[in-house]
PDB file of C-alpha atoms in Angstrom:
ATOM      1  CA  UNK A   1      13.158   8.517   7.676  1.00 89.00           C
ATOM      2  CA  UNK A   2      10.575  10.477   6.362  1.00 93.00           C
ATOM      3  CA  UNK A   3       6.953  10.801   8.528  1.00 96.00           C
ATOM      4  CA  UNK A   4       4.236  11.014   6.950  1.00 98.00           C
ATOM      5  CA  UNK A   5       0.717  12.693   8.370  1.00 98.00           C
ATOM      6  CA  UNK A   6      -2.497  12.456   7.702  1.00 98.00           C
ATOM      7  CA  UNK A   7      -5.427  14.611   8.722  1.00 98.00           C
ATOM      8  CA  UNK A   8      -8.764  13.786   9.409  1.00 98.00           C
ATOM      9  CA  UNK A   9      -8.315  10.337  10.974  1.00 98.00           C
ATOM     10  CA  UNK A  10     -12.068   9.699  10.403  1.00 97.00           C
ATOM     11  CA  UNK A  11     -14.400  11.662   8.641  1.00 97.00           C
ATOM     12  CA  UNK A  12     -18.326  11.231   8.506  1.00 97.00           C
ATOM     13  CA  UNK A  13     -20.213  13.344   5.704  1.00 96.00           C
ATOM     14  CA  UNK A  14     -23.402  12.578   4.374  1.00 97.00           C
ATOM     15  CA  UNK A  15     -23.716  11.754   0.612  1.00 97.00           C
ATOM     16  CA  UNK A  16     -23.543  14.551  -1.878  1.00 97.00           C
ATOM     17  CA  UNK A  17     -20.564  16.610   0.535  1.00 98.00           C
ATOM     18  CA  UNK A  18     -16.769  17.695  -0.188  1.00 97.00           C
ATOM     19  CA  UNK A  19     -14.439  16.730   1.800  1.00 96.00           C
ATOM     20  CA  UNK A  20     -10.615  17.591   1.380  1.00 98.00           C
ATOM     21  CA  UNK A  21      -8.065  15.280   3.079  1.00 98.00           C
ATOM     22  CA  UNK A  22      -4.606  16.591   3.868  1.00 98.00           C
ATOM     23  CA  UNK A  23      -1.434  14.557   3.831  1.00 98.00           C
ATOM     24  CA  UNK A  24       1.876  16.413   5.392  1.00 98.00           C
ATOM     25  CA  UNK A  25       5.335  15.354   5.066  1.00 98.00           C
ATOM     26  CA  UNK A  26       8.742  15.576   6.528  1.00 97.00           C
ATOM     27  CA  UNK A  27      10.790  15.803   3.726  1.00 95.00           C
ATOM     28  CA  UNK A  28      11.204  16.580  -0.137  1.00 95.00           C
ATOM     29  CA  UNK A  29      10.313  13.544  -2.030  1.00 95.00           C
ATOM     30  CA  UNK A  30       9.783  12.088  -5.640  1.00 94.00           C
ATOM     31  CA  UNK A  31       6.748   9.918  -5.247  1.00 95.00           C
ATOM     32  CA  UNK A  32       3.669  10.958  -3.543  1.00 97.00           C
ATOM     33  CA  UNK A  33       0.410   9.151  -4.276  1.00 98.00           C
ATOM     34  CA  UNK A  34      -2.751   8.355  -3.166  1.00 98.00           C
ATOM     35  CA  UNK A  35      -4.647   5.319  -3.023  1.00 98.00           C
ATOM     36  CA  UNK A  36      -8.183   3.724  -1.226  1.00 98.00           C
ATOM     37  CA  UNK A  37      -8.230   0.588   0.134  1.00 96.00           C
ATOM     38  CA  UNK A  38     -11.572  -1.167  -0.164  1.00 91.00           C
ATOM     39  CA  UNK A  39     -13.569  -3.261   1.855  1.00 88.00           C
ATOM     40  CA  UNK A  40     -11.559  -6.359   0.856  1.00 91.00           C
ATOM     41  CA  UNK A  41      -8.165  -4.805   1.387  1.00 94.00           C
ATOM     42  CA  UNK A  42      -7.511  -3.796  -2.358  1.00 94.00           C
ATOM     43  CA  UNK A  43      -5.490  -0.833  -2.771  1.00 96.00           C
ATOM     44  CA  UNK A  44      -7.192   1.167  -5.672  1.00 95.00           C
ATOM     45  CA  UNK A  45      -4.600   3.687  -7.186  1.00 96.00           C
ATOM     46  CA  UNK A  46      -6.284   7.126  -7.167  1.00 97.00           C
ATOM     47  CA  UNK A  47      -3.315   9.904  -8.167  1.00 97.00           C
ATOM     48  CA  UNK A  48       0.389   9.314  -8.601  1.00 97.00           C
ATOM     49  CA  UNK A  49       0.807  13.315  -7.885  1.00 97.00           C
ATOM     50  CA  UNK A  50       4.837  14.119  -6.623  1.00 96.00           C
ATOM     51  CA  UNK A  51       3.873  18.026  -7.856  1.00 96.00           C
ATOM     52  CA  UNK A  52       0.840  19.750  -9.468  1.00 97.00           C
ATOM     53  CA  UNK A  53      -2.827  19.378  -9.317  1.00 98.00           C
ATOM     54  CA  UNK A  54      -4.392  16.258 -11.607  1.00 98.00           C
ATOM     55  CA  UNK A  55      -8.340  15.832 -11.745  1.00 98.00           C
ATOM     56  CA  UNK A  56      -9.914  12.240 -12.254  1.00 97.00           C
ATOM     57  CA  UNK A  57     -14.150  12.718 -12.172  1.00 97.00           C
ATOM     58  CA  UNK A  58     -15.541  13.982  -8.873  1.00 98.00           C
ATOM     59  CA  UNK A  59     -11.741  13.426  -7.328  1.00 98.00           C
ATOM     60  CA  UNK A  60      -8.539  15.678  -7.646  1.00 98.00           C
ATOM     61  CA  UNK A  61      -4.984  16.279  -6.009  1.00 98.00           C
ATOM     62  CA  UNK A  62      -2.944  18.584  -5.479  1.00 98.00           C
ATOM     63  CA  UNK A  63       0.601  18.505  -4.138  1.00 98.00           C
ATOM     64  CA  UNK A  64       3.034  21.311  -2.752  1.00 97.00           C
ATOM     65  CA  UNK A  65       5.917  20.066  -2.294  1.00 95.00           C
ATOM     66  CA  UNK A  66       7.872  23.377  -1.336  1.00 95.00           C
ATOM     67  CA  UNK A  67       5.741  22.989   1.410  1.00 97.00           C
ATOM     68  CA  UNK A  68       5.736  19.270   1.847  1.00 98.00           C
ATOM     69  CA  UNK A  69       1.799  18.698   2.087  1.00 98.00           C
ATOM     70  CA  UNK A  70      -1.129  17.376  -0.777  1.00 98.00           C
ATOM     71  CA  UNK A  71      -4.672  17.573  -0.076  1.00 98.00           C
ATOM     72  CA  UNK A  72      -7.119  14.898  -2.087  1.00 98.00           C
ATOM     73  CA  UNK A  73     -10.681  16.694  -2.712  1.00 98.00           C
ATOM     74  CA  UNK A  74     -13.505  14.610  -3.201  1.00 98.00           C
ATOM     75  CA  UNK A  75     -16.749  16.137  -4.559  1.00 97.00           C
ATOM     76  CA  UNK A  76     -20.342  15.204  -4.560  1.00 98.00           C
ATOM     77  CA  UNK A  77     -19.390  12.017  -2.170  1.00 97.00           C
ATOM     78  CA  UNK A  78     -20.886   8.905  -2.401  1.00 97.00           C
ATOM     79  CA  UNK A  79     -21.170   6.011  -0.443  1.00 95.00           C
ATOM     80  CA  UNK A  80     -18.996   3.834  -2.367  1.00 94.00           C
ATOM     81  CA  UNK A  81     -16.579   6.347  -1.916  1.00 96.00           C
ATOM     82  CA  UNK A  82     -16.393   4.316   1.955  1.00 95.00           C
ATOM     83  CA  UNK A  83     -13.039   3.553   2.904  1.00 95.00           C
ATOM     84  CA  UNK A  84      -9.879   4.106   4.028  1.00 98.00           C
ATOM     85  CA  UNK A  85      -7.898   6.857   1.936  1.00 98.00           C
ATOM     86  CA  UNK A  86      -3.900   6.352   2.250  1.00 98.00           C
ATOM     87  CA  UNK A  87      -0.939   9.449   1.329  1.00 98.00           C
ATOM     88  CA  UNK A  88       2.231   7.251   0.630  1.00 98.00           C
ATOM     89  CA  UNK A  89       5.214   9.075  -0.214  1.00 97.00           C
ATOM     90  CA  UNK A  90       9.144   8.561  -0.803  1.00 94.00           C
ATOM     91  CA  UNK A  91      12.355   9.680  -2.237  1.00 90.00           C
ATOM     92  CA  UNK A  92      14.416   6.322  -2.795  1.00 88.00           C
ATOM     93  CA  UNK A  93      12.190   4.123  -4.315  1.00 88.00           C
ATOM     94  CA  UNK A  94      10.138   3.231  -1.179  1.00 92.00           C
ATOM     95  CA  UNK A  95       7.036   4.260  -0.424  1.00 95.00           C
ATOM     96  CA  UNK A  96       6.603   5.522   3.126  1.00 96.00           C
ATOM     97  CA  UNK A  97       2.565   4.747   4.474  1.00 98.00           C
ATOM     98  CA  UNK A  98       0.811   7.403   6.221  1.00 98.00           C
ATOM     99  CA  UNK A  99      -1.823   6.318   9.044  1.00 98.00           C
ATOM    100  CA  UNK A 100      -4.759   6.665   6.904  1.00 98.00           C
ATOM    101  CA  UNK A 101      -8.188   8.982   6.893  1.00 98.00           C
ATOM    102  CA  UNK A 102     -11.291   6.392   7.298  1.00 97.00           C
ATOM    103  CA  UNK A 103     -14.238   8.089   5.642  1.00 97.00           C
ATOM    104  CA  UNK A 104     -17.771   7.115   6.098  1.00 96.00           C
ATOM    105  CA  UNK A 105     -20.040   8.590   3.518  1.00 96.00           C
ATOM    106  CA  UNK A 106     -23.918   8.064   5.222  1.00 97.00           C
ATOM    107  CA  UNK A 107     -26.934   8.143   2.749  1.00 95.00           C
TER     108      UNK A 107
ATOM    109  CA  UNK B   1      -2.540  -1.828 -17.249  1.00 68.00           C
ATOM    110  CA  UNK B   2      -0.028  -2.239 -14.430  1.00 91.00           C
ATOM    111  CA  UNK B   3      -1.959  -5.273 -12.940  1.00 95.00           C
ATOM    112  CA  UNK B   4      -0.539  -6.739 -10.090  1.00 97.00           C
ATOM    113  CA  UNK B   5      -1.854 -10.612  -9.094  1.00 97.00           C
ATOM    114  CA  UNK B   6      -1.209 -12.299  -5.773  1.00 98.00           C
ATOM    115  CA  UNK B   7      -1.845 -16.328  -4.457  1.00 97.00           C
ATOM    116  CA  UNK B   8      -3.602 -17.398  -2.723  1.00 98.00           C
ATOM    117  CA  UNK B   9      -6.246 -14.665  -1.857  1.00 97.00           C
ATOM    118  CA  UNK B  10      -6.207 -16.252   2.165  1.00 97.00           C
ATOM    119  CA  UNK B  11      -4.361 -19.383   3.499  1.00 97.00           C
ATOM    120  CA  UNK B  12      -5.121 -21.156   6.968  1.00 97.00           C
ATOM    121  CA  UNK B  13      -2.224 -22.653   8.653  1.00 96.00           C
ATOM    122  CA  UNK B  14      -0.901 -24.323  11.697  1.00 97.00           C
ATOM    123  CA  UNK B  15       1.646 -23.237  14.062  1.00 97.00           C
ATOM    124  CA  UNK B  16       5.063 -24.155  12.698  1.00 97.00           C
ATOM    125  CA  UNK B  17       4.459 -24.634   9.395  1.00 97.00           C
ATOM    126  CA  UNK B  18       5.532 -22.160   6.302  1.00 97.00           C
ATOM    127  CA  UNK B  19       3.647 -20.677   3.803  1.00 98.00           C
ATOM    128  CA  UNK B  20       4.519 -19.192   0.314  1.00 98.00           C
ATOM    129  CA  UNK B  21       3.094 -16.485  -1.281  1.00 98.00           C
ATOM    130  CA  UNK B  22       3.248 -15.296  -5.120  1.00 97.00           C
ATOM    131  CA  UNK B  23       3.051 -11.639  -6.168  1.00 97.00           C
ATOM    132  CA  UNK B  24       3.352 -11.228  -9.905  1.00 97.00           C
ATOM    133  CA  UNK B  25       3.156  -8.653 -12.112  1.00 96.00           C
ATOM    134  CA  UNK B  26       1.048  -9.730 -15.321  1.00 96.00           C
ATOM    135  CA  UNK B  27       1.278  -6.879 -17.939  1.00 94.00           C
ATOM    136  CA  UNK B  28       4.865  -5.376 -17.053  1.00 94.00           C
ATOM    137  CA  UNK B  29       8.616  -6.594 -16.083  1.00 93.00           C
ATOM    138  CA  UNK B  30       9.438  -5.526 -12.362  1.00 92.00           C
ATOM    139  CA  UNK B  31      13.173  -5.866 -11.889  1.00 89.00           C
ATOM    140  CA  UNK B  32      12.082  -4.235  -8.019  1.00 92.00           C
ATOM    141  CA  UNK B  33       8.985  -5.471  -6.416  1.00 95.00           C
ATOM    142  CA  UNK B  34       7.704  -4.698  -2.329  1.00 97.00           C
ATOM    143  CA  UNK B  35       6.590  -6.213   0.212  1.00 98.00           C
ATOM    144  CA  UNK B  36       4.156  -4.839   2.924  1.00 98.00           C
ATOM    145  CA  UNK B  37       2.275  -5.823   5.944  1.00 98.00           C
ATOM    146  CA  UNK B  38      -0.488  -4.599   7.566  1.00 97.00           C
ATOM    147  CA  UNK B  39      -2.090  -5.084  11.111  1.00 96.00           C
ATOM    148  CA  UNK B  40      -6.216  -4.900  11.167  1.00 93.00           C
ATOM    149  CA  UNK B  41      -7.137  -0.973  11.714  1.00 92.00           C
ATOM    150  CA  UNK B  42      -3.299  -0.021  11.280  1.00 95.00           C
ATOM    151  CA  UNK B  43      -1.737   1.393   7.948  1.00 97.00           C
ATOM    152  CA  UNK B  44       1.117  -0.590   5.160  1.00 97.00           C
ATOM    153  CA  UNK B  45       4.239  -1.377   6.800  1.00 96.00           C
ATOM    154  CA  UNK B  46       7.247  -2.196   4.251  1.00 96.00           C
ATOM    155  CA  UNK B  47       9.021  -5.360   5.067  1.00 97.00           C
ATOM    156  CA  UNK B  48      11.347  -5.517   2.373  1.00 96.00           C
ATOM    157  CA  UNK B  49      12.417  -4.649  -1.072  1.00 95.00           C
ATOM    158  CA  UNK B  50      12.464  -7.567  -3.645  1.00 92.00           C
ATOM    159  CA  UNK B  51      15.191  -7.342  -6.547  1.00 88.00           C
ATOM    160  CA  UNK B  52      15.419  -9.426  -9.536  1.00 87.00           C
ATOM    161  CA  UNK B  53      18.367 -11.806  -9.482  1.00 85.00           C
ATOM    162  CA  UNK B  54      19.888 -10.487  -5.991  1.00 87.00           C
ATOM    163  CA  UNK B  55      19.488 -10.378  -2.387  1.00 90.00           C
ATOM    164  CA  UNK B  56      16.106  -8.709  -0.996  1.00 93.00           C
ATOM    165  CA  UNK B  57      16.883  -5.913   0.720  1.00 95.00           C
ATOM    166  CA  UNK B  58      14.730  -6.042   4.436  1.00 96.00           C
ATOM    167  CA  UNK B  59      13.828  -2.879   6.693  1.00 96.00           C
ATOM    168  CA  UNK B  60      14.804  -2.549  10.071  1.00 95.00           C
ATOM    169  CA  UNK B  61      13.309  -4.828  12.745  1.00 94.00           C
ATOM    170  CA  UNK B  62      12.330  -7.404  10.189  1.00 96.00           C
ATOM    171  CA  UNK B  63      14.211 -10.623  10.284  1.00 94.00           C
ATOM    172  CA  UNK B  64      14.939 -12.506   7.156  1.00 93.00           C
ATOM    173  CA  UNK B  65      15.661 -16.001   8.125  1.00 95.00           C
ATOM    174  CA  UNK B  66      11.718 -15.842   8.717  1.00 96.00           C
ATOM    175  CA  UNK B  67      10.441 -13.932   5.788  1.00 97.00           C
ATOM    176  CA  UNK B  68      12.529 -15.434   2.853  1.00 96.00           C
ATOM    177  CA  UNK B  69      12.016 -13.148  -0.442  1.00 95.00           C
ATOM    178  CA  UNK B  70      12.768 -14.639  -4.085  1.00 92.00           C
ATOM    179  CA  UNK B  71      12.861 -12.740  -7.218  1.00 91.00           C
ATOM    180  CA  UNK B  72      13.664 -15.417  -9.718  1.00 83.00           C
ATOM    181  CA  UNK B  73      12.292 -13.823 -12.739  1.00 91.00           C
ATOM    182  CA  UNK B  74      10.940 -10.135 -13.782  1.00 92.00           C
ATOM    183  CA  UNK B  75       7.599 -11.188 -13.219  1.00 94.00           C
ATOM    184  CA  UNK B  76       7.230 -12.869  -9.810  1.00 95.00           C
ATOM    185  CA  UNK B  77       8.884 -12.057  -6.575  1.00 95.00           C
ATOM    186  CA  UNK B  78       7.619 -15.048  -3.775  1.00 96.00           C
ATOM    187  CA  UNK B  79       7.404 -14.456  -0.103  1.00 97.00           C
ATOM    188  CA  UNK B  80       7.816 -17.743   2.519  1.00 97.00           C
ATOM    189  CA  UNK B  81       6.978 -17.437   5.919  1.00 98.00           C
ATOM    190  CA  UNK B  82       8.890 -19.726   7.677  1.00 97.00           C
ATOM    191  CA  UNK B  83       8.059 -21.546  11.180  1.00 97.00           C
ATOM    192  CA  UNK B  84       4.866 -19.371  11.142  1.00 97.00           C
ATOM    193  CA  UNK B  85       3.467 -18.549  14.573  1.00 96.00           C
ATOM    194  CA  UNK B  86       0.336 -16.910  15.325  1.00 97.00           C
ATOM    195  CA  UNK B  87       1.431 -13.317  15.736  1.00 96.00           C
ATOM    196  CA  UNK B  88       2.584 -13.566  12.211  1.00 97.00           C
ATOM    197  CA  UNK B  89      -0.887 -13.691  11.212  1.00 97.00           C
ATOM    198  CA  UNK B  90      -1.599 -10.708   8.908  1.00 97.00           C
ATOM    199  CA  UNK B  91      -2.494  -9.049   5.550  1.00 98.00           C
ATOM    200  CA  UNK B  92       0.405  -9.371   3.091  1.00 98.00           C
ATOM    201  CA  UNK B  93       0.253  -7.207   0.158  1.00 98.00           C
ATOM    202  CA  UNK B  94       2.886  -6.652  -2.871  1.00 97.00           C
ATOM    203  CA  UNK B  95       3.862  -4.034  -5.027  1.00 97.00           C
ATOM    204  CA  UNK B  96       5.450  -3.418  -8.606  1.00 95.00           C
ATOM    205  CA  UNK B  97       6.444  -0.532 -10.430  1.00 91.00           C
ATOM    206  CA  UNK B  98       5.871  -0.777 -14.430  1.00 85.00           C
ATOM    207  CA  UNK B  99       8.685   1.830 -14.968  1.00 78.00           C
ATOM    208  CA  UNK B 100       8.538   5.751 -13.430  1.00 77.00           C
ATOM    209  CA  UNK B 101       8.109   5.281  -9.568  1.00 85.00           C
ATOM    210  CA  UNK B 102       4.968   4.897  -9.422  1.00 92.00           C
ATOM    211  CA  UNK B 103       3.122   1.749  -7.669  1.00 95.00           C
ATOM    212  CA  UNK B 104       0.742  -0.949  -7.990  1.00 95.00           C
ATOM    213  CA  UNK B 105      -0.850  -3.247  -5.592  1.00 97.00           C
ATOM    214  CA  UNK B 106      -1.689  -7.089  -5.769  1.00 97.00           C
ATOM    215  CA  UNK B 107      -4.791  -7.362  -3.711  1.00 97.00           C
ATOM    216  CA  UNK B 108      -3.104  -8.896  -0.702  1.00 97.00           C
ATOM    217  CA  UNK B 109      -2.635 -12.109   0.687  1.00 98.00           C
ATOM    218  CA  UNK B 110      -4.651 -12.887   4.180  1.00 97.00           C
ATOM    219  CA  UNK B 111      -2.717 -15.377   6.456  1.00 98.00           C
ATOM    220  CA  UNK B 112      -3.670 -16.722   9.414  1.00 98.00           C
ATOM    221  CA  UNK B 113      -1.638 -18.775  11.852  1.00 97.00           C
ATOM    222  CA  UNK B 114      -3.514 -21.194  14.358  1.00 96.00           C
TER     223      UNK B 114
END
């Protein structure tokens, strides 16, 4: 199946920082998206991105998938942006998890 | 749109005992719905893939005489937990797609078994 990595594991900035996460995987796929789960488990959905760049605010994606890898910027960081960031991606309907990047934004 | 509701939000329950949860999806049809689990500090693990009006299709490893999946209508897919024991205590969390594959997550289900 496909494997799906994600780089930092943990991250620490303090508030007003950029931080890009990466998210590298094994094979070509059709979904790619990224979420962040908060504090009480919620996933929120950030991007739905299988190609392309999108921007949303002080967040944006972009995906390569000729090279199998999409990096999630986040800009000016705040500390509700706390939380664990998840890459899922898949090519038969299922969505493959990666193992997360846990960011801590300090004030 | 593409809200995705779960029940209950946490359920307590003794050893042996089984417990049903709902997932449903409250603005869209779902002929396919998800099921995941995840372990405190670990990342989503799909159990099994929920489809309308036929057998759930379950990944490797888990068994479905213990997690029983219905799909009995395009808007809610049910998950029992059958004869649960305490190392099935966990997060469960569902997932819908309105249309294009793109997901949505109920906001998870916390069981634990005493």
């Amino acid at each position: 199946g496909i494997q799906v990595e994600q780089s930092p594991p943990d991250l620490i900035l303090q508030e007003g920082a950029n931080s890009t996460l990466r998210c590298n995987f094994s094979d070509s796929v059709n979904n790619l998206q990224w979420f962040h789960q908060n504090p009480w488990g919620q996933l929120i959905n950030l991007f739905y991105i299988p190609s392309g760049t999108k921007q949303n605010g002080r967040l944006s994606a972009t995906t390569v998938a000729t090279e199998r890898y999409s990096l999630l910027y986040i800009s000016s960081s705040q500390t509700t942006d706390s939380g664990v960031y998840f890459c899922a991606v898949g090519n038969t309907g299922k969505l493959i998890f990666g193992q997360g990047t846990t960011l801590q934004v300090k004030p | 749109g593409a809200v995705v509701s779960q029940h209950p939000s946490w359920v307590i329950c003794k050893s042996g005992t089984s417990v049903k949860i709902e997932c449903r999806s409250l603005d869209f049809q779902a002929t396919t719905m998800f099921w995941y689990r995840q372990f405190p500090k670990q990342s989503l693990m799909l159990m099994a893939t929920s489809n309308e009006g036929s057998k759930a299709t379950y990944e490797q490893g888990v068994e479905k005489d213990k997690f029983l999946i219905n799909h009995a209508s395009l808007t809610l897919s049910t998950l029992t937990v059958t004869s649960a024991h305490p190392e099935d205590s966990s997060f469960y969390i569902c997932s819908a797609r309105p249309g294009n594959n793109e997901q949505f997550f109920g906001p998870g289900t916390r069981l634990t078994v005493l």
